[in-house]
């Protein structure tokens, strides 16, 4: 009991006491706090994927659990490696509670886990994980994507390692249309372009030869909203938006989302690597924000490594393109899927 208490206290000291409770602020109106969630252990939550847990009747947020509190020499990115997948849960989509890390089999994964993608069908949960087999001080390690399955979001089994035709693949996003599954990913060997796989059964995949668009990007998220399919991806200066009616031909939006920093503390930098949940007629975008502009960063050069999760509402403007107002107050509550 004493050991457990000490570990808990040690974890809490890694983030400022003034921020430690931010993940638990809520209101009767359903307005989300800023930040929506921050990891209480390493303060480096990023790359979220949110899914409804049918058994628990709540929402689960899986995320890259970056070790952002590590203080390392300049340009040493070991803190982005050696990462587990964190989990938070929420009954309403507003109040999120940390649940520890995902228990994934070592046999098909590795020391570094990034960018989970969750998908449920017929009572089986699927997760695609980016795996880096080791901990590196630079960005040169190989990366591959594995497919895991679970009956309950707790116990995971190895399914397969995707044959992607590259040793530097990251960031899966999966959608099913007309009986065909499509998976988008970033191929760092091909100019960091986004490519697509197609499959009839989630087992045998065929890579499509051409990139989605001739732009380098990562963290794609594909979803359907307002009569169109959308692809939103991180281009490191805001989020690129593409629109399609068939998931094959894409038209780029003239403007990027979340490029301009917000005005509120913890949301005052560009938004990165999104997830989108379309729920009860609304589209909510979940993104992470670095804390380079936090007051603590003035005296601690490593403080900007920390990342928090924010949420905003996507809308379709009069011109037919997506818009987002990160300052707007809105009802962020999620309803159980029908």
mmCIF file of C-alpha atoms in Angstrom:
data_model
loop_
_atom_site.group_PDB
_atom_site.id
_atom_site.type_symbol
_atom_site.label_atom_id
_atom_site.label_comp_id
_atom_site.label_asym_id
_atom_site.label_seq_id
_atom_site.Cartn_x
_atom_site.Cartn_y
_atom_site.Cartn_z
ATOM 1 C CA UNK A 1 0.000 0.000 0.000
ATOM 2 C CA UNK A 2 2.798 2.452 0.906
ATOM 3 C CA UNK A 3 4.672 1.628 -2.313
ATOM 4 C CA UNK A 4 1.567 2.230 -4.415
ATOM 5 C CA UNK A 5 0.925 5.545 -2.661
ATOM 6 C CA UNK A 6 4.497 6.708 -3.264
ATOM 7 C CA UNK A 7 4.278 5.802 -6.951
ATOM 8 C CA UNK A 8 1.040 7.733 -7.289
ATOM 9 C CA UNK A 9 2.497 10.802 -5.574
ATOM 10 C CA UNK A 10 5.609 10.585 -7.726
ATOM 11 C CA UNK A 11 3.527 10.517 -10.871
ATOM 12 C CA UNK A 12 1.490 13.537 -9.831
ATOM 13 C CA UNK A 13 4.592 15.633 -9.189
ATOM 14 C CA UNK A 14 5.507 15.391 -12.863
ATOM 15 C CA UNK A 15 2.917 18.026 -13.810
ATOM 16 C CA UNK A 16 2.173 21.337 -12.091
ATOM 17 C CA UNK A 17 -0.317 21.073 -9.267
ATOM 18 C CA UNK A 18 -2.313 23.891 -10.823
ATOM 19 C CA UNK A 19 -2.896 21.706 -13.877
ATOM 20 C CA UNK A 20 -3.125 18.252 -12.332
ATOM 21 C CA UNK A 21 -6.899 18.397 -12.058
ATOM 22 C CA UNK A 22 -7.645 19.879 -15.476
ATOM 23 C CA UNK A 23 -8.773 16.533 -16.871
ATOM 24 C CA UNK A 24 -11.526 16.400 -14.260
ATOM 25 C CA UNK A 25 -13.171 19.797 -14.769
ATOM 26 C CA UNK A 26 -16.685 19.614 -16.153
ATOM 27 C CA UNK A 27 -19.909 21.563 -16.202
ATOM 28 C CA UNK A 28 -23.583 20.816 -16.381
ATOM 29 C CA UNK A 29 -23.767 22.455 -19.819
ATOM 30 C CA UNK A 30 -21.323 19.966 -21.301
ATOM 31 C CA UNK A 31 -18.741 22.628 -22.172
ATOM 32 C CA UNK A 32 -15.342 20.942 -22.339
ATOM 33 C CA UNK A 33 -12.468 22.186 -20.188
ATOM 34 C CA UNK A 34 -9.186 23.394 -21.642
ATOM 35 C CA UNK A 35 -7.320 21.187 -21.802
ATOM 36 C CA UNK A 36 -9.750 18.323 -22.264
ATOM 37 C CA UNK A 37 -7.159 15.853 -20.955
ATOM 38 C CA UNK A 38 -3.515 15.676 -19.961
ATOM 39 C CA UNK A 39 -1.644 12.540 -19.005
ATOM 40 C CA UNK A 40 -0.935 12.506 -15.231
ATOM 41 C CA UNK A 41 2.284 10.461 -15.542
ATOM 42 C CA UNK A 42 4.385 11.945 -18.367
ATOM 43 C CA UNK A 43 2.195 14.889 -19.439
ATOM 44 C CA UNK A 44 2.639 13.948 -23.093
ATOM 45 C CA UNK A 45 -0.732 12.719 -24.381
ATOM 46 C CA UNK A 46 -0.931 12.868 -28.193
ATOM 47 C CA UNK A 47 -2.366 11.103 -31.264
ATOM 48 C CA UNK A 48 -5.697 10.094 -29.732
ATOM 49 C CA UNK A 49 -8.216 7.580 -31.039
ATOM 50 C CA UNK A 50 -11.605 7.414 -29.325
ATOM 51 C CA UNK A 51 -14.015 4.466 -29.369
ATOM 52 C CA UNK A 52 -17.207 3.549 -27.522
ATOM 53 C CA UNK A 53 -16.854 0.665 -25.057
ATOM 54 C CA UNK A 54 -20.121 -1.263 -25.359
ATOM 55 C CA UNK A 55 -19.614 -3.367 -22.227
ATOM 56 C CA UNK A 56 -18.555 -0.539 -19.915
ATOM 57 C CA UNK A 57 -20.986 1.895 -21.565
ATOM 58 C CA UNK A 58 -18.372 4.598 -21.712
ATOM 59 C CA UNK A 59 -15.879 6.127 -24.129
ATOM 60 C CA UNK A 60 -12.232 5.109 -24.255
ATOM 61 C CA UNK A 61 -9.458 7.386 -25.424
ATOM 62 C CA UNK A 62 -6.292 5.573 -26.530
ATOM 63 C CA UNK A 63 -3.252 7.795 -27.057
ATOM 64 C CA UNK A 64 0.495 7.946 -27.595
ATOM 65 C CA UNK A 65 1.960 8.268 -24.110
ATOM 66 C CA UNK A 66 5.033 10.431 -24.806
ATOM 67 C CA UNK A 67 7.565 10.686 -21.977
ATOM 68 C CA UNK A 68 7.461 14.457 -22.152
ATOM 69 C CA UNK A 69 8.811 15.151 -18.649
ATOM 70 C CA UNK A 70 12.222 13.663 -19.457
ATOM 71 C CA UNK A 71 14.982 16.264 -19.569
ATOM 72 C CA UNK A 72 17.446 15.251 -22.278
ATOM 73 C CA UNK A 73 20.224 16.893 -24.286
ATOM 74 C CA UNK A 74 19.171 19.057 -27.202
ATOM 75 C CA UNK A 75 17.940 17.085 -30.252
ATOM 76 C CA UNK A 76 17.708 13.837 -28.245
ATOM 77 C CA UNK A 77 14.227 12.496 -29.016
ATOM 78 C CA UNK A 78 14.350 9.453 -26.749
ATOM 79 C CA UNK A 79 11.358 10.946 -24.921
ATOM 80 C CA UNK A 80 9.172 10.269 -27.979
ATOM 81 C CA UNK A 81 10.352 6.629 -27.887
ATOM 82 C CA UNK A 82 9.922 3.954 -25.231
ATOM 83 C CA UNK A 83 6.241 4.887 -25.187
ATOM 84 C CA UNK A 84 3.256 2.791 -24.170
ATOM 85 C CA UNK A 85 -0.333 3.505 -25.233
ATOM 86 C CA UNK A 86 -2.237 5.431 -22.588
ATOM 87 C CA UNK A 87 -5.959 5.045 -21.915
ATOM 88 C CA UNK A 88 -8.532 7.454 -20.479
ATOM 89 C CA UNK A 89 -12.266 6.855 -20.044
ATOM 90 C CA UNK A 90 -15.336 9.076 -19.965
ATOM 91 C CA UNK A 91 -19.036 8.556 -19.457
ATOM 92 C CA UNK A 92 -19.978 11.798 -21.182
ATOM 93 C CA UNK A 93 -17.034 12.884 -23.364
ATOM 94 C CA UNK A 94 -16.319 15.877 -21.111
ATOM 95 C CA UNK A 95 -14.793 14.428 -17.938
ATOM 96 C CA UNK A 96 -11.917 12.059 -18.755
ATOM 97 C CA UNK A 97 -10.136 9.857 -16.201
ATOM 98 C CA UNK A 98 -6.759 8.206 -16.647
ATOM 99 C CA UNK A 99 -6.962 4.395 -16.789
ATOM 100 C CA UNK A 100 -3.315 3.356 -17.166
ATOM 101 C CA UNK A 101 -1.765 1.881 -20.289
ATOM 102 C CA UNK A 102 -2.921 -0.689 -22.833
ATOM 103 C CA UNK A 103 -1.826 -4.288 -22.352
ATOM 104 C CA UNK A 104 -0.589 -5.293 -25.791
ATOM 105 C CA UNK A 105 1.387 -8.459 -26.609
ATOM 106 C CA UNK A 106 5.138 -7.991 -26.929
ATOM 107 C CA UNK A 107 5.315 -10.763 -29.537
ATOM 108 C CA UNK A 108 4.082 -8.515 -32.352
ATOM 109 C CA UNK A 109 4.894 -5.034 -31.057
ATOM 110 C CA UNK A 110 8.005 -3.366 -29.596
ATOM 111 C CA UNK A 111 9.407 -0.875 -27.127
ATOM 112 C CA UNK A 112 7.927 2.192 -28.833
ATOM 113 C CA UNK A 113 4.212 2.417 -29.656
ATOM 114 C CA UNK A 114 2.639 5.327 -31.511
ATOM 115 C CA UNK A 115 -0.651 6.502 -32.981
ATOM 116 C CA UNK A 116 -3.331 3.928 -32.130
ATOM 117 C CA UNK A 117 -6.292 3.633 -34.500
ATOM 118 C CA UNK A 118 -9.405 2.010 -32.959
ATOM 119 C CA UNK A 119 -12.273 0.480 -34.929
ATOM 120 C CA UNK A 120 -15.192 -1.709 -33.807
ATOM 121 C CA UNK A 121 -17.228 -4.114 -35.909
ATOM 122 C CA UNK A 122 -19.595 -6.918 -34.903
ATOM 123 C CA UNK A 123 -18.406 -6.977 -31.308
ATOM 124 C CA UNK A 124 -14.691 -7.121 -32.132
ATOM 125 C CA UNK A 125 -12.388 -4.186 -31.499
ATOM 126 C CA UNK A 126 -9.504 -3.628 -33.870
ATOM 127 C CA UNK A 127 -6.402 -1.549 -33.191
ATOM 128 C CA UNK A 128 -3.689 -0.601 -35.629
ATOM 129 C CA UNK A 129 -0.468 0.472 -33.941
ATOM 130 C CA UNK A 130 2.678 2.079 -35.253
ATOM 131 C CA UNK A 131 5.640 0.179 -33.801
ATOM 132 C CA UNK A 132 9.263 1.280 -33.548
ATOM 133 C CA UNK A 133 11.390 -1.697 -32.416
ATOM 134 C CA UNK A 134 13.612 0.156 -29.965
ATOM 135 C CA UNK A 135 14.365 3.478 -28.311
ATOM 136 C CA UNK A 136 16.286 5.968 -30.428
ATOM 137 C CA UNK A 137 17.868 9.360 -29.828
ATOM 138 C CA UNK A 138 17.033 10.391 -33.398
ATOM 139 C CA UNK A 139 14.260 9.747 -35.934
ATOM 140 C CA UNK A 140 16.098 7.012 -37.839
ATOM 141 C CA UNK A 141 14.485 3.854 -36.450
ATOM 142 C CA UNK A 142 12.359 1.605 -38.643
ATOM 143 C CA UNK A 143 8.569 1.794 -38.217
ATOM 144 C CA UNK A 144 5.831 -0.656 -39.113
ATOM 145 C CA UNK A 145 2.093 -1.063 -38.466
ATOM 146 C CA UNK A 146 0.523 -4.034 -36.691
ATOM 147 C CA UNK A 147 -3.105 -5.098 -36.388
ATOM 148 C CA UNK A 148 -4.449 -6.280 -33.011
ATOM 149 C CA UNK A 149 -7.918 -7.510 -32.013
ATOM 150 C CA UNK A 150 -9.818 -7.582 -28.732
ATOM 151 C CA UNK A 151 -13.255 -8.633 -27.459
ATOM 152 C CA UNK A 152 -13.262 -6.034 -24.678
ATOM 153 C CA UNK A 153 -10.606 -3.299 -25.233
ATOM 154 C CA UNK A 154 -8.585 -4.909 -22.439
ATOM 155 C CA UNK A 155 -7.094 -8.149 -23.755
ATOM 156 C CA UNK A 156 -5.387 -7.777 -27.110
ATOM 157 C CA UNK A 157 -4.217 -10.496 -29.508
ATOM 158 C CA UNK A 158 -1.784 -10.228 -32.415
ATOM 159 C CA UNK A 159 -3.489 -10.438 -35.791
ATOM 160 C CA UNK A 160 -0.971 -9.470 -38.466
ATOM 161 C CA UNK A 161 1.808 -7.118 -39.452
ATOM 162 C CA UNK A 162 0.745 -5.142 -42.498
ATOM 163 C CA UNK A 163 2.731 -5.669 -45.701
ATOM 164 C CA UNK A 164 3.151 -2.031 -46.659
ATOM 165 C CA UNK A 165 6.093 -2.204 -49.025
ATOM 166 C CA UNK A 166 8.139 0.128 -46.833
ATOM 167 C CA UNK A 167 10.097 0.021 -43.581
ATOM 168 C CA UNK A 168 9.044 3.513 -42.540
ATOM 169 C CA UNK A 169 5.249 3.490 -42.226
ATOM 170 C CA UNK A 170 3.238 5.227 -39.489
ATOM 171 C CA UNK A 171 -0.249 6.493 -38.571
ATOM 172 C CA UNK A 172 -3.148 4.308 -39.733
ATOM 173 C CA UNK A 173 -6.732 5.455 -40.318
ATOM 174 C CA UNK A 174 -9.413 2.926 -41.329
ATOM 175 C CA UNK A 175 -12.842 3.328 -42.961
ATOM 176 C CA UNK A 176 -15.239 0.805 -44.525
ATOM 177 C CA UNK A 177 -17.308 1.645 -47.607
ATOM 178 C CA UNK A 178 -19.347 -0.722 -49.792
ATOM 179 C CA UNK A 179 -17.740 -3.796 -48.249
ATOM 180 C CA UNK A 180 -14.187 -2.545 -48.827
ATOM 181 C CA UNK A 181 -11.885 -1.503 -45.990
ATOM 182 C CA UNK A 182 -9.442 1.288 -46.682
ATOM 183 C CA UNK A 183 -6.423 2.148 -44.568
ATOM 184 C CA UNK A 184 -4.469 5.375 -44.977
ATOM 185 C CA UNK A 185 -0.896 5.742 -43.717
ATOM 186 C CA UNK A 186 2.226 7.853 -44.088
ATOM 187 C CA UNK A 187 5.180 6.399 -46.043
ATOM 188 C CA UNK A 188 8.315 8.220 -44.959
ATOM 189 C CA UNK A 189 10.295 6.539 -47.760
ATOM 190 C CA UNK A 190 8.042 8.161 -50.356
ATOM 191 C CA UNK A 191 8.419 11.788 -49.396
ATOM 192 C CA UNK A 192 6.183 11.360 -46.344
ATOM 193 C CA UNK A 193 3.146 11.153 -48.641
ATOM 194 C CA UNK A 194 -0.104 9.516 -47.584
ATOM 195 C CA UNK A 195 -0.951 6.214 -49.271
ATOM 196 C CA UNK A 196 -3.939 3.852 -49.168
ATOM 197 C CA UNK A 197 -4.408 0.110 -48.706
ATOM 198 C CA UNK A 198 -7.605 -1.727 -49.663
ATOM 199 C CA UNK A 199 -8.924 -4.999 -48.245
ATOM 200 C CA UNK A 200 -12.104 -7.095 -48.445
ATOM 201 C CA UNK A 201 -11.543 -8.760 -45.055
ATOM 202 C CA UNK A 202 -9.037 -6.801 -42.871
ATOM 203 C CA UNK A 203 -6.480 -9.524 -43.606
ATOM 204 C CA UNK A 204 -5.301 -9.258 -47.196
ATOM 205 C CA UNK A 205 -4.372 -5.713 -48.187
ATOM 206 C CA UNK A 206 -3.424 -4.231 -51.557
ATOM 207 C CA UNK A 207 -1.442 -1.009 -51.654
ATOM 208 C CA UNK A 208 -2.660 1.589 -54.121
ATOM 209 C CA UNK A 209 0.185 2.904 -56.278
ATOM 210 C CA UNK A 210 -0.360 6.667 -56.085
ATOM 211 C CA UNK A 211 -0.306 8.946 -53.052
ATOM 212 C CA UNK A 212 -3.554 10.558 -51.929
ATOM 213 C CA UNK A 213 -2.105 14.000 -52.700
ATOM 214 C CA UNK A 214 1.351 15.320 -53.514
ATOM 215 C CA UNK A 215 1.861 16.835 -50.064
ATOM 216 C CA UNK A 216 3.858 15.522 -47.117
ATOM 217 C CA UNK A 217 1.678 14.923 -44.068
ATOM 218 C CA UNK A 218 1.048 12.556 -41.168
ATOM 219 C CA UNK A 219 -1.692 11.531 -38.769
ATOM 220 C CA UNK A 220 -4.491 11.150 -41.346
ATOM 221 C CA UNK A 221 -8.057 10.834 -40.128
ATOM 222 C CA UNK A 222 -10.823 9.876 -42.566
ATOM 223 C CA UNK A 223 -14.517 10.221 -41.685
ATOM 224 C CA UNK A 224 -17.953 10.922 -43.180
ATOM 225 C CA UNK A 225 -19.842 14.099 -42.326
ATOM 226 C CA UNK A 226 -22.335 16.372 -44.048
ATOM 227 C CA UNK A 227 -22.721 14.198 -47.127
ATOM 228 C CA UNK A 228 -19.003 13.935 -47.909
ATOM 229 C CA UNK A 229 -15.931 12.007 -46.873
ATOM 230 C CA UNK A 230 -13.153 14.061 -45.336
ATOM 231 C CA UNK A 231 -9.462 13.461 -44.731
ATOM 232 C CA UNK A 232 -7.748 15.689 -42.167
ATOM 233 C CA UNK A 233 -3.983 15.346 -41.682
ATOM 234 C CA UNK A 234 -1.179 17.100 -39.832
ATOM 235 C CA UNK A 235 1.103 19.172 -42.103
ATOM 236 C CA UNK A 236 2.987 20.773 -39.159
ATOM 237 C CA UNK A 237 1.465 24.203 -39.863
ATOM 238 C CA UNK A 238 -2.124 23.383 -39.104
ATOM 239 C CA UNK A 239 -4.296 20.589 -40.450
ATOM 240 C CA UNK A 240 -4.769 19.900 -44.153
ATOM 241 C CA UNK A 241 -8.339 19.099 -45.236
ATOM 242 C CA UNK A 242 -9.344 17.000 -48.269
ATOM 243 C CA UNK A 243 -12.907 16.232 -49.441
ATOM 244 C CA UNK A 244 -14.163 13.256 -51.446
ATOM 245 C CA UNK A 245 -17.365 11.504 -52.500
ATOM 246 C CA UNK A 246 -15.777 8.134 -53.272
ATOM 247 C CA UNK A 247 -12.636 7.883 -51.043
ATOM 248 C CA UNK A 248 -10.507 7.836 -54.189
ATOM 249 C CA UNK A 249 -10.532 11.314 -55.705
ATOM 250 C CA UNK A 250 -9.734 14.075 -53.231
ATOM 251 C CA UNK A 251 -10.102 17.841 -53.484
ATOM 252 C CA UNK A 252 -7.977 19.995 -51.158
ATOM 253 C CA UNK A 253 -9.578 22.678 -49.021
ATOM 254 C CA UNK A 254 -8.034 26.127 -49.665
ATOM 255 C CA UNK A 255 -7.402 26.786 -45.969
ATOM 256 C CA UNK A 256 -5.978 24.761 -43.094
ATOM 257 C CA UNK A 257 -7.600 24.129 -39.711
ATOM 258 C CA UNK A 258 -6.087 25.040 -36.326
ATOM 259 C CA UNK A 259 -3.129 26.750 -37.955
ATOM 260 C CA UNK A 260 -3.469 29.904 -35.899
ATOM 261 C CA UNK A 261 -2.803 29.537 -32.158
ATOM 262 C CA UNK A 262 -5.733 29.823 -29.793
ATOM 263 C CA UNK A 263 -6.068 32.566 -27.214
ATOM 264 C CA UNK A 264 -6.587 30.408 -24.129
ATOM 265 C CA UNK A 265 -3.819 28.880 -21.997
ATOM 266 C CA UNK A 266 -2.745 25.361 -23.072
ATOM 267 C CA UNK A 267 -4.466 25.901 -26.467
ATOM 268 C CA UNK A 268 -2.166 28.667 -27.707
ATOM 269 C CA UNK A 269 -0.255 26.789 -30.416
ATOM 270 C CA UNK A 270 -1.142 24.943 -33.627
ATOM 271 C CA UNK A 271 -3.329 21.843 -33.453
ATOM 272 C CA UNK A 272 -1.761 18.505 -34.418
ATOM 273 C CA UNK A 273 -2.597 14.842 -35.290
ATOM 274 C CA UNK A 274 -6.409 14.763 -35.062
ATOM 275 C CA UNK A 275 -9.145 12.291 -34.354
ATOM 276 C CA UNK A 276 -12.747 13.067 -35.309
ATOM 277 C CA UNK A 277 -15.905 11.630 -33.759
ATOM 278 C CA UNK A 278 -19.213 12.209 -35.562
ATOM 279 C CA UNK A 279 -21.838 11.854 -32.861
ATOM 280 C CA UNK A 280 -25.476 12.949 -32.641
ATOM 281 C CA UNK A 281 -25.130 15.039 -35.797
ATOM 282 C CA UNK A 282 -21.999 16.876 -34.624
ATOM 283 C CA UNK A 283 -18.371 16.405 -35.665
ATOM 284 C CA UNK A 284 -15.889 16.859 -32.826
ATOM 285 C CA UNK A 285 -12.183 17.154 -33.562
ATOM 286 C CA UNK A 286 -9.664 16.052 -30.917
ATOM 287 C CA UNK A 287 -6.120 17.345 -31.342
ATOM 288 C CA UNK A 288 -2.952 17.798 -29.335
ATOM 289 C CA UNK A 289 -1.117 21.033 -28.572
ATOM 290 C CA UNK A 290 2.516 21.501 -27.511
ATOM 291 C CA UNK A 291 3.147 23.674 -24.458
ATOM 292 C CA UNK A 292 6.031 25.799 -25.774
ATOM 293 C CA UNK A 293 4.107 28.950 -24.858
ATOM 294 C CA UNK A 294 3.239 27.919 -21.305
ATOM 295 C CA UNK A 295 4.655 30.199 -18.549
ATOM 296 C CA UNK A 296 6.780 27.297 -17.273
ATOM 297 C CA UNK A 297 8.569 27.088 -20.638
ATOM 298 C CA UNK A 298 10.292 30.420 -19.986
ATOM 299 C CA UNK A 299 12.547 28.819 -17.358
ATOM 300 C CA UNK A 300 12.412 25.191 -18.533
ATOM 301 C CA UNK A 301 13.476 24.654 -22.179
ATOM 302 C CA UNK A 302 12.094 21.105 -22.148
ATOM 303 C CA UNK A 303 8.621 22.122 -20.985
ATOM 304 C CA UNK A 304 7.401 22.548 -24.540
ATOM 305 C CA UNK A 305 7.724 18.784 -25.055
ATOM 306 C CA UNK A 306 4.536 18.435 -23.043
ATOM 307 C CA UNK A 307 1.326 18.022 -25.002
ATOM 308 C CA UNK A 308 -2.327 18.190 -24.017
ATOM 309 C CA UNK A 309 -5.542 17.063 -25.686
ATOM 310 C CA UNK A 310 -8.112 19.645 -26.782
ATOM 311 C CA UNK A 311 -11.494 19.358 -28.502
ATOM 312 C CA UNK A 312 -13.433 21.660 -30.798
ATOM 313 C CA UNK A 313 -16.477 21.395 -33.039
ATOM 314 C CA UNK A 314 -16.162 21.103 -36.814
ATOM 315 C CA UNK A 315 -18.794 22.800 -38.939
ATOM 316 C CA UNK A 316 -19.413 23.122 -42.659
ATOM 317 C CA UNK A 317 -19.274 26.718 -43.838
ATOM 318 C CA UNK A 318 -21.332 28.442 -46.494
ATOM 319 C CA UNK A 319 -18.630 27.596 -49.048
ATOM 320 C CA UNK A 320 -18.956 23.872 -48.311
ATOM 321 C CA UNK A 321 -15.622 23.545 -46.503
ATOM 322 C CA UNK A 322 -14.856 22.655 -42.896
ATOM 323 C CA UNK A 323 -14.417 25.358 -40.297
ATOM 324 C CA UNK A 324 -13.464 25.284 -36.626
ATOM 325 C CA UNK A 325 -13.525 27.942 -33.899
ATOM 326 C CA UNK A 326 -11.263 26.794 -31.090
ATOM 327 C CA UNK A 327 -12.497 29.650 -28.858
ATOM 328 C CA UNK A 328 -16.182 28.741 -29.156
ATOM 329 C CA UNK A 329 -18.014 27.151 -26.249
ATOM 330 C CA UNK A 330 -20.064 24.160 -27.341
ATOM 331 C CA UNK A 331 -21.629 20.991 -25.961
ATOM 332 C CA UNK A 332 -18.862 18.355 -26.109
ATOM 333 C CA UNK A 333 -20.948 15.567 -24.589
ATOM 334 C CA UNK A 334 -20.940 12.269 -26.471
ATOM 335 C CA UNK A 335 -23.992 10.032 -26.676
ATOM 336 C CA UNK A 336 -23.869 6.237 -26.839
ATOM 337 C CA UNK A 337 -24.003 5.096 -30.494
ATOM 338 C CA UNK A 338 -27.336 3.645 -31.598
#
